Amino acid sequence: MSSTYQYEELPTGKWMRLLKLLPGNSDDQIHLELFTAELKSAPPYEAISYCWGDPNDQDEILCCGQAMYLTKSLATGLKCFRQPEEPRILWADAVCIDQSDDQEKGHQVNMMADVYDHAFAVLVWLGEASTLAAEKAFHLIRKINEHIDSNISESELASHAWTAVRNIPKLGTRSQLFQDDSESEALHDLFGRPWFDRLWVLQEAALASSAWVYYGATSISLGEVVQFAFISVWRPDLLNYFPIRCGLLGEAFEFVFSTYAKKNTWIQEKSILRHTRDHIERSAKPTFQEILHTGRGFGTSKPHDHIYAFLGHPSARAKDGSIGILEADYTLNIEDVYRQLAERLYERDRRLDFLCNVSNHDPSAFEQAQSWVPKYHNGGEVASLYRPHWNVDNSAEMDIFIKADFHNSMLHGLSLLFDSITTFTETFKDEDFKSMSTTPVEICWNLEASFTESMDIDELLRDFRWTMVGGGYTGGEVPLQRDFESYCMEKTSSEFCASIQLGNFSSDETPLANGDWERFENEAIINMVGRKFFITKDGCFGLGPSLLEDGDICCVVMGCRMPLIIRPTSRPNHFKLVGHSFIYGIMYGEVVKARVKSLSDLTEITLV
């Protein structure tokens, strides 16, 4: 029996281990050698992106002639990548990092972005699969991509890729693209692989110069897979034909893959992806808070990684311009990591926008924990209402009032307490939008009808529509109104339509005939699920966290671009932060402009 391989300490500096996978046939035991290399002078290598799999399901391999135990997931991947006659230089974290040494892990995690950036290719390993199943799934991905590509011109993509994708006419019949049910089943199985839910893949894929996805022995370019997922975000009608979970990957492209500084990557291969990235570069780039929120939907074995996996992102630069606003340190408890990040973000930006990432949804944890500190390992099931253009604190004119002190695990700052919650719905769930009885739109409107004082119906409906979609709708008021009315005619009762003075439009010449009710419903689902609709004492409409209660206070914390919902405690001016909200009519600083003229108009509060 071979002795177990023992790691030697790495030299100080940017050093790494690489593995030389020795040649062999498919059934041979894996033999490999480990050697050290300085990052800047390392020989050409490929980095593997994979899921560890069940830690109790392991295979024995030989490393430098000694026994090493790898999860079956990685072992089968190495067998797939092994060449019959030539060795192959690879990097895989389970082999190349001493997993028993937390100090080394922290140091190597800080280098992780460089490791994938320097690799000449990234090999994505999804796991074992039959050749037939892989070919069917990949064939359907390519077919849908080709259908979208063939219906968009380069000029349309250059103008606005999202709009171009969305404006392609819907399929007339399912048979236009789907002739074989087994293809959609194979696609469902493909996106069910755990790689698509793994947090670290976001950085690993984003920094790849070239990337190939291996499903068994069959491969496809990562660009094809990501474009398909991105299309599904903007064309949810396609998912009616194959209910699969690929939206997370599509959102990851928009907020993560396309926002790294590296240009010469697999994104260049696909026109839709390339033009989308170019558009994002020209407009407001996602903030670090948005990057971290995107990561909430992905899984990892250590909650620390919800921060550490993004330390190589440009938005995570420290104040002096160096990469990494924090150093990865697995010896710290997660509460300290999250609190330290909040303080560092304030030191760097002189802003408190990290409060927009607070997502308290567990009542017992809410009572015990520091309510103002975002916990990035939970909350991914609820979409963010954050928009970089929100400016509730009127920051351009009020930046002199931005101040924060952190001590005793509390946050002290200046705030405008401007309203309170008076009435609200239950927390909405996905199934509420599938109900054959009363729709969420009707539930919210009935709440309004029983409370809000009479005002112009057109103004009420405008405020109401924008609240349903969380304040964002591509194209603005005209398509929102058209699609909302189309939704009402399609999904709500005739009594409801009459209550909002909506006639029965049936002529193809009316604007309503061109309405896209599914688009409105999809936007409402994204923004309302996991939240409550509420009405404030002053009659404002809003969407807020599931834990909000009667009497909770609406406030603007100076330095935070979204309104927050806070709850008084037994101590004067001490509050629990319930979460962020959307409140129509104040998102661009209206309430601050009207009420704040001097420091005396603000209240110093403490968030606990």
Coordinates of C-alpha atoms in Angstrom, one line a residue:
M1 CA 0.0 0.0 0.0
S2 CA 1.4 3.4 -1.0
S3 CA 2.0 6.1 1.6
T4 CA -0.2 9.2 1.5
Y5 CA 1.2 12.2 -0.4
Q6 CA 2.4 15.0 1.9
Y7 CA 2.5 18.6 0.6
E8 CA 5.6 20.7 0.8
E9 CA 5.3 24.4 1.8
L10 CA 5.1 26.8 -1.1
P11 CA 7.8 29.5 -1.5
T12 CA 6.9 33.0 -0.4
G13 CA 5.3 35.2 -3.1
K14 CA 3.1 34.4 -6.1
W15 CA 3.9 30.7 -6.3
M16 CA 1.6 27.9 -7.3
R17 CA 1.5 24.2 -7.9
L18 CA 0.7 22.7 -11.2
L19 CA -0.1 19.1 -12.0
K20 CA 1.4 17.0 -14.8
L21 CA -1.3 14.5 -15.8
L22 CA 0.6 11.5 -17.1
P23 CA -0.7 9.7 -20.2
G24 CA -2.8 6.6 -19.9
N25 CA -5.8 4.7 -21.2
S26 CA -9.4 5.3 -20.0
D27 CA -9.4 2.6 -17.4
D28 CA -5.9 3.1 -16.0
Q29 CA -5.4 4.5 -12.5
I30 CA -4.6 8.2 -12.6
H31 CA -0.9 9.1 -12.2
L32 CA 0.2 12.6 -11.9
E33 CA 3.1 14.7 -10.7
L34 CA 3.0 18.0 -8.8
F35 CA 5.6 20.8 -9.3
T36 CA 5.9 24.4 -8.1
A37 CA 6.0 27.4 -10.5
E38 CA 6.1 31.1 -10.1
L39 CA 3.0 32.6 -11.6
K40 CA 4.6 35.0 -14.0
S41 CA 7.0 32.3 -15.4
A42 CA 4.8 29.2 -15.2
P43 CA 4.7 27.0 -18.3
P44 CA 1.4 27.0 -20.4
Y45 CA -1.4 25.2 -18.5
E46 CA -5.1 24.7 -18.5
A47 CA -7.3 25.3 -15.4
I48 CA -10.2 23.0 -14.6
S49 CA -13.5 24.4 -13.4
Y50 CA -15.6 21.8 -11.7
C51 CA -17.7 20.9 -8.7
W52 CA -16.1 18.9 -5.9
G53 CA -19.0 16.6 -5.5
D54 CA -19.6 14.2 -2.5
P55 CA -16.6 14.4 -0.2
N56 CA -17.3 10.8 0.9
D57 CA -17.2 9.4 -2.6
Q58 CA -13.5 9.3 -3.4
D59 CA -11.0 7.6 -5.8
E60 CA -7.4 6.8 -5.0
I61 CA -4.9 8.2 -7.5
L62 CA -1.1 8.3 -7.4
C63 CA 0.6 11.6 -7.0
C64 CA 4.4 11.4 -7.4
G65 CA 4.1 7.7 -6.7
Q66 CA 2.1 8.2 -3.4
A67 CA -1.6 7.9 -2.7
M68 CA -3.9 10.9 -2.9
Y69 CA -7.6 10.8 -2.6
L70 CA -9.9 12.9 -4.9
T71 CA -13.6 13.1 -5.1
K72 CA -15.0 11.0 -7.9
S73 CA -16.1 14.2 -9.7
L74 CA -12.5 15.4 -10.2
A75 CA -11.2 11.9 -10.8
T76 CA -13.6 11.3 -13.7
G77 CA -12.7 14.7 -15.1
L78 CA -9.0 14.0 -15.0
K79 CA -9.7 10.7 -16.8
C80 CA -11.6 12.6 -19.5
F81 CA -8.8 15.1 -20.0
R82 CA -6.0 12.6 -19.9
Q83 CA -4.3 12.0 -23.2
P84 CA -3.2 8.6 -24.3
E85 CA 0.4 9.5 -25.3
E86 CA 1.3 12.9 -24.0
P87 CA 1.3 14.5 -20.5
R88 CA -1.0 17.4 -19.9
I89 CA -0.2 20.4 -17.6
L90 CA -3.3 21.3 -15.6
W91 CA -4.4 23.2 -12.5
A92 CA -7.2 22.0 -10.2
D93 CA -7.7 23.5 -6.7
A94 CA -8.2 20.2 -4.9
V95 CA -4.8 18.9 -6.0
C96 CA -2.8 22.1 -6.3
I97 CA -3.8 23.6 -3.0
D98 CA -3.1 22.0 0.3
Q99 CA -6.7 21.9 1.6
S100 CA -5.6 21.1 5.1
D101 CA -3.7 24.3 5.5
D102 CA -6.1 27.3 6.0
Q103 CA -3.2 29.8 5.7
E104 CA -2.2 28.4 2.3
K105 CA -5.8 28.3 1.2
G106 CA -6.2 32.0 2.0
H107 CA -3.0 32.9 0.2
Q108 CA -4.0 30.9 -2.9
V109 CA -7.5 32.2 -2.9
N110 CA -6.1 35.7 -3.1
M111 CA -4.2 34.6 -6.2
M112 CA -7.2 32.7 -7.7
A113 CA -8.1 35.4 -10.3
D114 CA -4.5 35.4 -11.5
V115 CA -4.4 31.6 -11.8
Y116 CA -7.4 31.6 -14.2
D117 CA -6.3 34.7 -16.0
H118 CA -2.9 33.2 -16.8
A119 CA -4.3 29.8 -18.0
F120 CA -4.4 29.5 -21.8
A121 CA -7.8 27.7 -21.5
V122 CA -10.3 26.7 -18.9
L123 CA -11.9 23.3 -19.0
V124 CA -15.4 23.1 -17.6
W125 CA -16.2 19.7 -16.3
L126 CA -19.9 19.0 -15.8
G127 CA -19.5 15.3 -15.0
E128 CA -20.1 12.0 -16.8
A129 CA -22.9 11.8 -19.4
S130 CA -23.7 9.6 -22.4
T131 CA -22.5 10.9 -25.8
L132 CA -26.1 10.8 -27.1
A133 CA -27.5 12.9 -24.2
A134 CA -24.7 15.5 -24.5
E135 CA -25.1 15.8 -28.3
K136 CA -28.9 16.3 -28.0
A137 CA -28.5 19.1 -25.4
F138 CA -25.7 20.8 -27.3
H139 CA -27.7 20.5 -30.6
L140 CA -30.7 22.3 -29.1
I141 CA -28.5 25.1 -27.6
R142 CA -26.8 25.7 -31.0
K143 CA -30.2 25.6 -32.8
I144 CA -31.8 28.3 -30.5
N145 CA -28.6 30.5 -30.7
E146 CA -28.7 30.2 -34.5
H147 CA -32.4 31.2 -34.6
I148 CA -31.8 34.3 -32.5
D149 CA -28.5 35.2 -34.3
S150 CA -30.1 34.9 -37.7
N151 CA -32.9 37.3 -36.8
I152 CA -30.7 40.2 -35.5
S153 CA -28.4 42.4 -37.5
E154 CA -25.1 43.7 -36.2
S155 CA -26.5 47.3 -36.3
E156 CA -29.4 46.2 -34.0
L157 CA -27.0 44.6 -31.6
A158 CA -24.8 47.6 -31.6
S159 CA -27.7 49.8 -30.8
H160 CA -29.1 47.8 -27.8
A161 CA -28.6 44.0 -27.6
W162 CA -31.2 43.4 -25.0
T163 CA -33.9 45.2 -27.0
A164 CA -32.9 43.4 -30.2
V165 CA -33.2 40.0 -28.5
R166 CA -36.5 40.8 -26.9
N167 CA -38.0 42.2 -30.2
I168 CA -37.6 39.0 -32.2
P169 CA -41.1 37.7 -32.9
K170 CA -42.2 34.8 -30.8
L171 CA -42.3 31.3 -32.2
G172 CA -45.5 30.5 -34.0
T173 CA -45.4 26.9 -33.0
R174 CA -43.2 24.7 -30.8
S175 CA -42.2 22.6 -33.9
Q176 CA -40.2 25.6 -35.3
L177 CA -37.3 24.6 -33.1
F178 CA -38.4 21.6 -31.1
Q179 CA -38.9 18.4 -33.0
D180 CA -37.8 15.9 -30.3
D181 CA -38.9 16.0 -26.7
S182 CA -35.7 14.1 -25.7
E183 CA -33.7 17.1 -26.7
S184 CA -35.4 19.3 -24.1
E185 CA -35.1 16.6 -21.5
A186 CA -31.4 16.4 -22.2
L187 CA -31.1 20.1 -21.9
H188 CA -33.0 20.0 -18.6
D189 CA -30.5 17.4 -17.3
L190 CA -27.6 19.5 -18.5
F191 CA -28.6 22.6 -16.6
G192 CA -29.4 20.5 -13.6
R193 CA -25.7 19.7 -13.1
P194 CA -24.3 21.3 -9.9
W195 CA -21.6 23.3 -11.8
F196 CA -24.3 25.8 -12.8
D197 CA -25.0 26.6 -9.1
R198 CA -21.4 26.8 -7.9
L199 CA -20.2 30.2 -6.8
W200 CA -16.5 29.9 -7.8
V201 CA -17.3 29.2 -11.4
L202 CA -18.3 32.9 -11.9
Q203 CA -14.7 34.1 -11.5
E204 CA -13.2 31.0 -13.1
A205 CA -15.3 31.4 -16.3
A206 CA -15.1 35.2 -16.4
L207 CA -11.3 35.2 -16.6
A208 CA -10.9 32.4 -19.2
S209 CA -9.3 33.3 -22.5
S210 CA -10.8 30.2 -24.0
A211 CA -13.3 28.0 -22.3
W212 CA -14.9 24.6 -23.3
V213 CA -17.7 22.8 -21.5
Y214 CA -17.3 19.1 -21.3
Y215 CA -20.4 17.0 -20.7
G216 CA -18.9 13.5 -20.6
A217 CA -16.5 13.3 -23.5
T218 CA -18.5 15.7 -25.6
S219 CA -17.7 19.4 -25.6
I220 CA -19.1 22.8 -26.6
S221 CA -17.8 26.3 -26.3
L222 CA -18.8 28.1 -23.1
G223 CA -19.9 31.1 -25.2
E224 CA -22.7 29.0 -26.8
V225 CA -24.0 27.9 -23.4
V226 CA -23.8 31.4 -21.8
Q227 CA -25.5 33.0 -24.8
F228 CA -28.3 30.5 -24.6
A229 CA -28.7 31.3 -20.8
F230 CA -28.6 35.0 -21.4
I231 CA -31.2 34.8 -24.2
S232 CA -33.5 32.9 -21.7
V233 CA -33.4 35.9 -19.3
W234 CA -34.7 38.2 -22.0
R235 CA -36.9 35.7 -23.8
P236 CA -38.7 33.8 -21.0
D237 CA -41.3 32.7 -23.7
L238 CA -38.7 30.2 -24.9
L239 CA -38.6 28.6 -21.5
N240 CA -42.2 27.7 -21.8
Y241 CA -41.0 24.9 -24.1
F242 CA -38.4 23.6 -21.7
P243 CA -38.7 24.6 -18.0
I244 CA -35.0 24.7 -17.1
R245 CA -33.1 26.7 -14.5
C246 CA -30.5 28.7 -16.4
G247 CA -31.5 32.3 -15.5
L248 CA -28.8 32.5 -12.9
L249 CA -26.1 31.9 -15.5
G250 CA -27.7 34.5 -17.7
E251 CA -27.7 37.1 -14.9
A252 CA -24.1 36.1 -14.1
F253 CA -23.1 37.1 -17.6
E254 CA -24.7 40.5 -17.3
F255 CA -23.3 41.3 -13.8
V256 CA -20.1 39.3 -13.6
F257 CA -18.7 37.7 -16.8
S258 CA -19.0 40.9 -18.8
T259 CA -17.6 43.2 -16.2
Y260 CA -14.0 42.0 -15.7
A261 CA -11.4 44.2 -17.3
K262 CA -10.0 41.3 -19.4
K263 CA -11.1 41.8 -23.1
N264 CA -9.7 38.8 -25.0
T265 CA -12.0 36.1 -23.7
W266 CA -14.5 33.6 -25.0
I267 CA -17.1 36.4 -25.0
Q268 CA -15.6 37.7 -28.2
E269 CA -16.9 34.5 -30.0
K270 CA -20.6 35.4 -29.8
S271 CA -22.0 38.7 -31.2
I272 CA -24.8 39.0 -28.7
L273 CA -22.4 38.6 -25.8
R274 CA -19.8 40.9 -27.3
H275 CA -22.2 43.7 -28.0
T276 CA -23.9 43.4 -24.6
R277 CA -20.5 43.6 -22.8
D278 CA -19.6 46.7 -24.9
H279 CA -22.9 48.3 -23.9
I280 CA -22.3 47.6 -20.2
E281 CA -18.8 49.1 -20.5
R282 CA -20.3 52.3 -22.0
S283 CA -23.0 52.6 -19.3
A284 CA -22.9 52.3 -15.6
K285 CA -20.9 49.3 -14.6
P286 CA -22.3 47.0 -11.9
T287 CA -21.1 48.0 -8.4
F288 CA -19.4 45.6 -6.0
Q289 CA -22.8 45.4 -4.2
E290 CA -24.5 44.2 -7.3
I291 CA -21.7 41.6 -7.9
L292 CA -22.1 40.3 -4.4
H293 CA -25.9 40.1 -4.7
T294 CA -25.5 38.1 -8.0
G295 CA -23.4 35.6 -6.1
R296 CA -26.1 35.0 -3.5
G297 CA -27.9 32.6 -5.9
F298 CA -24.9 30.3 -6.1
G299 CA -23.7 27.7 -3.6
T300 CA -20.4 27.2 -1.8
S301 CA -19.3 25.1 1.1
K302 CA -17.9 28.1 3.0
P303 CA -19.9 31.3 3.5
H304 CA -16.6 33.3 3.4
D305 CA -16.4 32.5 -0.3
H306 CA -19.4 34.7 -1.1
I307 CA -16.9 37.5 -0.6
Y308 CA -13.6 35.9 -1.4
A309 CA -14.7 34.5 -4.8
F310 CA -15.0 38.1 -6.1
L311 CA -11.9 39.7 -4.6
G312 CA -10.3 39.6 -8.1
H313 CA -13.1 41.7 -9.6
P314 CA -12.2 45.3 -10.6
S315 CA -15.1 46.6 -8.4
A316 CA -13.4 45.1 -5.4
R317 CA -10.3 47.2 -5.7
A318 CA -9.1 48.8 -2.5
K319 CA -8.8 52.6 -2.1
D320 CA -5.2 52.6 -3.2
G321 CA -6.1 50.8 -6.4
S322 CA -4.8 47.4 -5.4
I323 CA -6.9 44.3 -6.1
G324 CA -8.8 43.0 -3.1
I325 CA -10.6 45.3 -0.7
L326 CA -10.1 42.4 1.8
E327 CA -7.5 39.6 2.2
A328 CA -9.0 36.1 2.2
D329 CA -8.7 34.8 5.7
Y330 CA -10.5 31.6 6.6
T331 CA -9.5 31.8 10.2
L332 CA -12.0 34.6 10.8
N333 CA -15.6 33.9 11.7
I334 CA -18.1 34.9 9.0
E335 CA -19.8 37.6 11.0
D336 CA -16.4 39.4 11.4
V337 CA -15.8 39.1 7.6
Y338 CA -19.1 40.6 6.7
R339 CA -18.8 43.5 9.2
Q340 CA -15.2 44.1 8.1
L341 CA -16.3 44.3 4.5
A342 CA -19.0 46.8 5.3
E343 CA -16.5 49.1 7.1
R344 CA -14.0 48.8 4.3
L345 CA -16.6 49.7 1.7
Y346 CA -17.5 52.8 3.7
E347 CA -13.8 53.8 4.0
R348 CA -13.3 53.4 0.3
D349 CA -16.5 54.9 -1.1
R350 CA -17.7 57.2 1.8
R351 CA -21.1 55.7 1.0
L352 CA -23.5 53.3 2.8
D353 CA -24.9 51.6 -0.2
F354 CA -24.0 48.2 1.2
L355 CA -27.2 48.6 3.3
C356 CA -29.2 48.0 0.1
N357 CA -27.9 44.4 0.3
V358 CA -29.4 43.7 3.7
S359 CA -31.9 40.8 3.2
N360 CA -33.4 39.8 6.5
H361 CA -36.0 37.0 6.1
D362 CA -35.6 34.8 9.1
P363 CA -37.5 36.2 12.1
S364 CA -35.4 34.5 14.8
A365 CA -32.0 35.4 13.2
F366 CA -33.3 39.0 12.7
E367 CA -33.8 39.4 16.4
Q368 CA -30.4 38.0 17.3
A369 CA -27.9 39.1 14.6
Q370 CA -26.6 42.6 13.6
S371 CA -29.4 43.6 11.4
W372 CA -27.5 46.2 9.4
V373 CA -24.7 43.8 8.2
P374 CA -25.5 42.1 4.8
K375 CA -25.2 38.3 5.0
Y376 CA -24.2 37.4 1.5
H377 CA -24.7 33.6 1.9
N378 CA -28.5 34.0 2.1
G379 CA -31.1 36.1 0.3
G380 CA -30.4 34.9 -3.2
E381 CA -34.0 33.7 -3.7
V382 CA -35.2 37.3 -3.8
A383 CA -34.2 39.6 -6.6
S384 CA -32.5 42.9 -5.8
L385 CA -34.5 46.2 -6.2
Y386 CA -31.2 48.1 -6.4
R387 CA -30.6 50.4 -9.4
P388 CA -27.4 52.4 -9.6
H389 CA -29.4 55.5 -10.7
W390 CA -31.6 55.6 -7.5
N391 CA -30.6 58.7 -5.6
V392 CA -33.0 58.8 -2.6
D393 CA -30.5 60.7 -0.5
N394 CA -30.0 63.4 -3.1
S395 CA -26.3 62.7 -2.7
A396 CA -25.0 65.4 -5.1
E397 CA -26.3 68.2 -2.8
M398 CA -26.3 66.3 0.6
D399 CA -22.9 64.6 0.7
I400 CA -21.8 66.9 3.6
F401 CA -24.4 65.0 5.7
I402 CA -22.9 61.6 5.0
K403 CA -21.1 60.2 8.0
A404 CA -20.9 56.9 9.7
D405 CA -19.3 55.5 12.8
F406 CA -18.8 51.8 13.5
H407 CA -18.3 50.6 17.1
N408 CA -19.7 48.0 19.4
S409 CA -21.1 46.1 16.3
M410 CA -23.4 49.0 15.6
L411 CA -23.7 51.6 12.8
H412 CA -24.3 55.3 13.7
G413 CA -25.4 57.7 11.0
L414 CA -27.7 60.5 10.0
S415 CA -31.2 59.8 8.7
L416 CA -34.5 61.4 7.6
L417 CA -37.4 59.5 9.1
F418 CA -40.2 60.5 6.7
D419 CA -43.1 58.0 6.8
S420 CA -44.4 54.7 8.2
I421 CA -46.0 51.5 7.1
T422 CA -49.8 51.4 7.5
T423 CA -51.1 48.5 5.5
F424 CA -49.6 45.7 3.5
T425 CA -50.2 42.4 1.8
E426 CA -48.8 38.9 2.6
T427 CA -45.4 38.0 1.1
F428 CA -45.9 37.0 -2.5
K429 CA -44.8 33.6 -3.8
D430 CA -44.2 32.3 -7.3
E431 CA -47.4 30.2 -7.1
D432 CA -49.5 33.4 -6.5
F433 CA -48.9 34.3 -10.1
K434 CA -50.1 30.9 -11.3
S435 CA -53.3 31.1 -9.3
M436 CA -56.6 30.8 -11.2
S437 CA -58.4 33.1 -8.7
T438 CA -57.3 36.5 -7.6
T439 CA -54.0 37.8 -9.1
P440 CA -51.3 39.6 -7.1
V441 CA -52.1 42.8 -9.1
E442 CA -55.8 42.6 -8.0
I443 CA -54.8 41.9 -4.4
C444 CA -52.5 45.0 -4.3
W445 CA -55.1 47.2 -6.0
N446 CA -57.8 46.1 -3.6
L447 CA -55.5 47.1 -0.8
E448 CA -55.2 50.5 -2.4
A449 CA -58.9 50.9 -3.0
S450 CA -59.6 50.3 0.7
F451 CA -57.1 52.8 2.0
T452 CA -55.8 55.5 -0.3
E453 CA -57.7 58.7 -0.4
S454 CA -59.3 59.6 -3.7
M455 CA -57.0 61.0 -6.3
D456 CA -56.8 61.0 -10.1
I457 CA -57.2 57.4 -11.4
D458 CA -54.5 57.9 -14.1
E459 CA -51.9 59.1 -11.5
L460 CA -52.9 56.2 -9.2
L461 CA -52.4 53.7 -11.9
R462 CA -49.1 55.2 -13.0
D463 CA -47.8 55.0 -9.4
F464 CA -49.2 51.5 -9.1
R465 CA -47.7 50.1 -12.3
W466 CA -44.2 51.3 -11.5
T467 CA -44.4 49.8 -8.0
M468 CA -45.4 46.4 -9.4
V469 CA -42.2 46.3 -11.5
G470 CA -39.9 47.8 -8.8
G471 CA -39.4 51.1 -10.8
G472 CA -37.7 49.6 -13.8
Y473 CA -39.1 48.8 -17.3
T474 CA -37.2 49.0 -20.5
G475 CA -38.8 51.6 -22.8
G476 CA -40.4 53.5 -20.0
E477 CA -44.0 54.5 -19.4
V478 CA -45.6 53.8 -22.8
P479 CA -44.7 50.1 -23.0
L480 CA -45.3 49.6 -19.3
Q481 CA -48.8 51.0 -19.6
R482 CA -49.5 49.0 -22.7
D483 CA -48.2 45.7 -21.3
F484 CA -49.9 46.3 -17.9
E485 CA -53.3 46.8 -19.6
S486 CA -52.6 43.7 -21.8
Y487 CA -51.9 41.7 -18.6
C488 CA -55.1 42.9 -17.0
M489 CA -57.2 41.9 -20.0
E490 CA -55.5 38.5 -20.1
K491 CA -55.3 37.6 -16.5
T492 CA -57.6 39.6 -14.3
S493 CA -61.4 39.7 -13.9
S494 CA -63.8 41.9 -15.8
E495 CA -64.8 43.5 -12.6
F496 CA -61.1 44.5 -11.9
C497 CA -60.7 45.9 -15.5
A498 CA -63.9 48.0 -14.9
S499 CA -62.5 49.3 -11.6
I500 CA -59.5 50.7 -13.3
Q501 CA -61.6 52.0 -16.2
L502 CA -60.0 49.6 -18.7
G503 CA -62.3 49.0 -21.7
N504 CA -62.5 45.8 -23.7
F505 CA -60.0 46.5 -26.5
S506 CA -60.2 43.9 -29.2
S507 CA -59.2 45.8 -32.4
D508 CA -55.7 45.0 -33.8
E509 CA -55.4 48.8 -34.3
T510 CA -55.4 49.6 -30.6
P511 CA -52.1 50.0 -28.7
L512 CA -53.3 47.3 -26.4
A513 CA -53.3 44.7 -29.2
N514 CA -49.5 45.0 -29.3
G515 CA -49.1 44.6 -25.5
D516 CA -46.9 41.9 -24.1
W517 CA -48.7 40.7 -21.0
E518 CA -46.1 38.0 -20.4
R519 CA -43.4 40.6 -20.2
F520 CA -45.2 42.6 -17.6
E521 CA -46.0 39.4 -15.6
N522 CA -42.4 38.3 -15.7
E523 CA -41.1 41.7 -14.4
A524 CA -43.7 41.7 -11.7
I525 CA -42.7 38.2 -10.6
I526 CA -39.0 39.1 -10.5
N527 CA -39.7 42.2 -8.3
M528 CA -42.6 41.1 -6.1
V529 CA -41.8 37.5 -5.2
G530 CA -40.4 37.3 -1.7
R531 CA -41.7 40.8 -0.9
K532 CA -44.8 42.6 0.4
F533 CA -46.7 45.4 -1.3
F534 CA -47.4 48.2 1.2
I535 CA -49.0 51.6 1.5
T536 CA -47.5 54.2 3.8
K537 CA -49.3 56.6 6.2
D538 CA -48.8 59.4 3.5
G539 CA -50.3 57.2 0.8
C540 CA -47.2 56.1 -1.1
F541 CA -47.0 52.7 -2.8
G542 CA -44.0 50.5 -2.1
L543 CA -42.4 47.0 -2.2
G544 CA -40.6 45.9 0.9
P545 CA -39.0 43.0 2.8
S546 CA -41.1 40.0 3.9
L547 CA -40.5 40.9 7.6
L548 CA -42.0 44.4 7.5
E549 CA -44.8 45.1 10.0
D550 CA -47.4 47.7 10.8
G551 CA -45.6 50.7 12.3
D552 CA -42.2 50.1 10.7
I553 CA -40.6 53.4 9.7
C554 CA -39.5 54.5 6.2
C555 CA -36.3 56.3 6.3
V556 CA -33.5 57.7 4.2
V557 CA -30.0 57.0 5.6
M558 CA -27.7 59.7 4.2
G559 CA -25.2 57.9 2.1
C560 CA -27.6 55.1 1.0
R561 CA -29.3 55.4 -2.4
M562 CA -32.4 53.4 -1.5
P563 CA -35.1 54.0 1.2
L564 CA -34.8 51.6 4.2
I565 CA -37.4 50.1 6.4
I566 CA -36.4 50.2 10.1
R567 CA -38.0 49.1 13.3
P568 CA -37.7 50.9 16.7
T569 CA -36.2 49.0 19.6
S570 CA -36.6 49.7 23.3
R571 CA -33.7 52.2 23.3
P572 CA -34.3 55.7 21.9
N573 CA -33.1 56.2 18.3
H574 CA -31.9 52.6 18.1
F575 CA -33.4 50.6 15.3
K576 CA -33.3 47.2 13.6
L577 CA -32.8 47.4 9.8
V578 CA -35.6 45.3 8.3
G579 CA -34.4 45.8 4.7
H580 CA -34.4 48.1 1.6
S581 CA -37.5 49.0 -0.3
F582 CA -38.9 50.7 -3.4
I583 CA -41.3 53.6 -2.7
Y584 CA -42.7 55.4 -5.7
G585 CA -42.2 59.1 -5.8
I586 CA -39.1 59.4 -3.6
M587 CA -36.4 57.4 -5.4
Y588 CA -34.8 60.5 -7.0
G589 CA -34.4 62.5 -3.8
E590 CA -37.8 64.2 -3.8
V591 CA -38.5 63.8 -0.1
V592 CA -35.0 64.9 0.9
K593 CA -35.2 68.0 -1.4
A594 CA -38.5 68.9 0.2
R595 CA -37.7 68.3 3.9
V596 CA -33.9 68.7 4.5
K597 CA -32.5 72.2 4.6
S598 CA -30.0 71.8 7.4
L599 CA -28.4 69.3 9.8
S600 CA -31.2 70.0 12.3
D601 CA -33.7 68.3 9.9
L602 CA -31.9 65.0 10.3
T603 CA -32.0 62.5 13.1
E604 CA -28.9 60.6 14.3
I605 CA -29.8 57.0 14.5
T606 CA -28.1 53.8 15.5
L607 CA -28.7 50.5 13.6
V608 CA -28.2 47.5 15.8

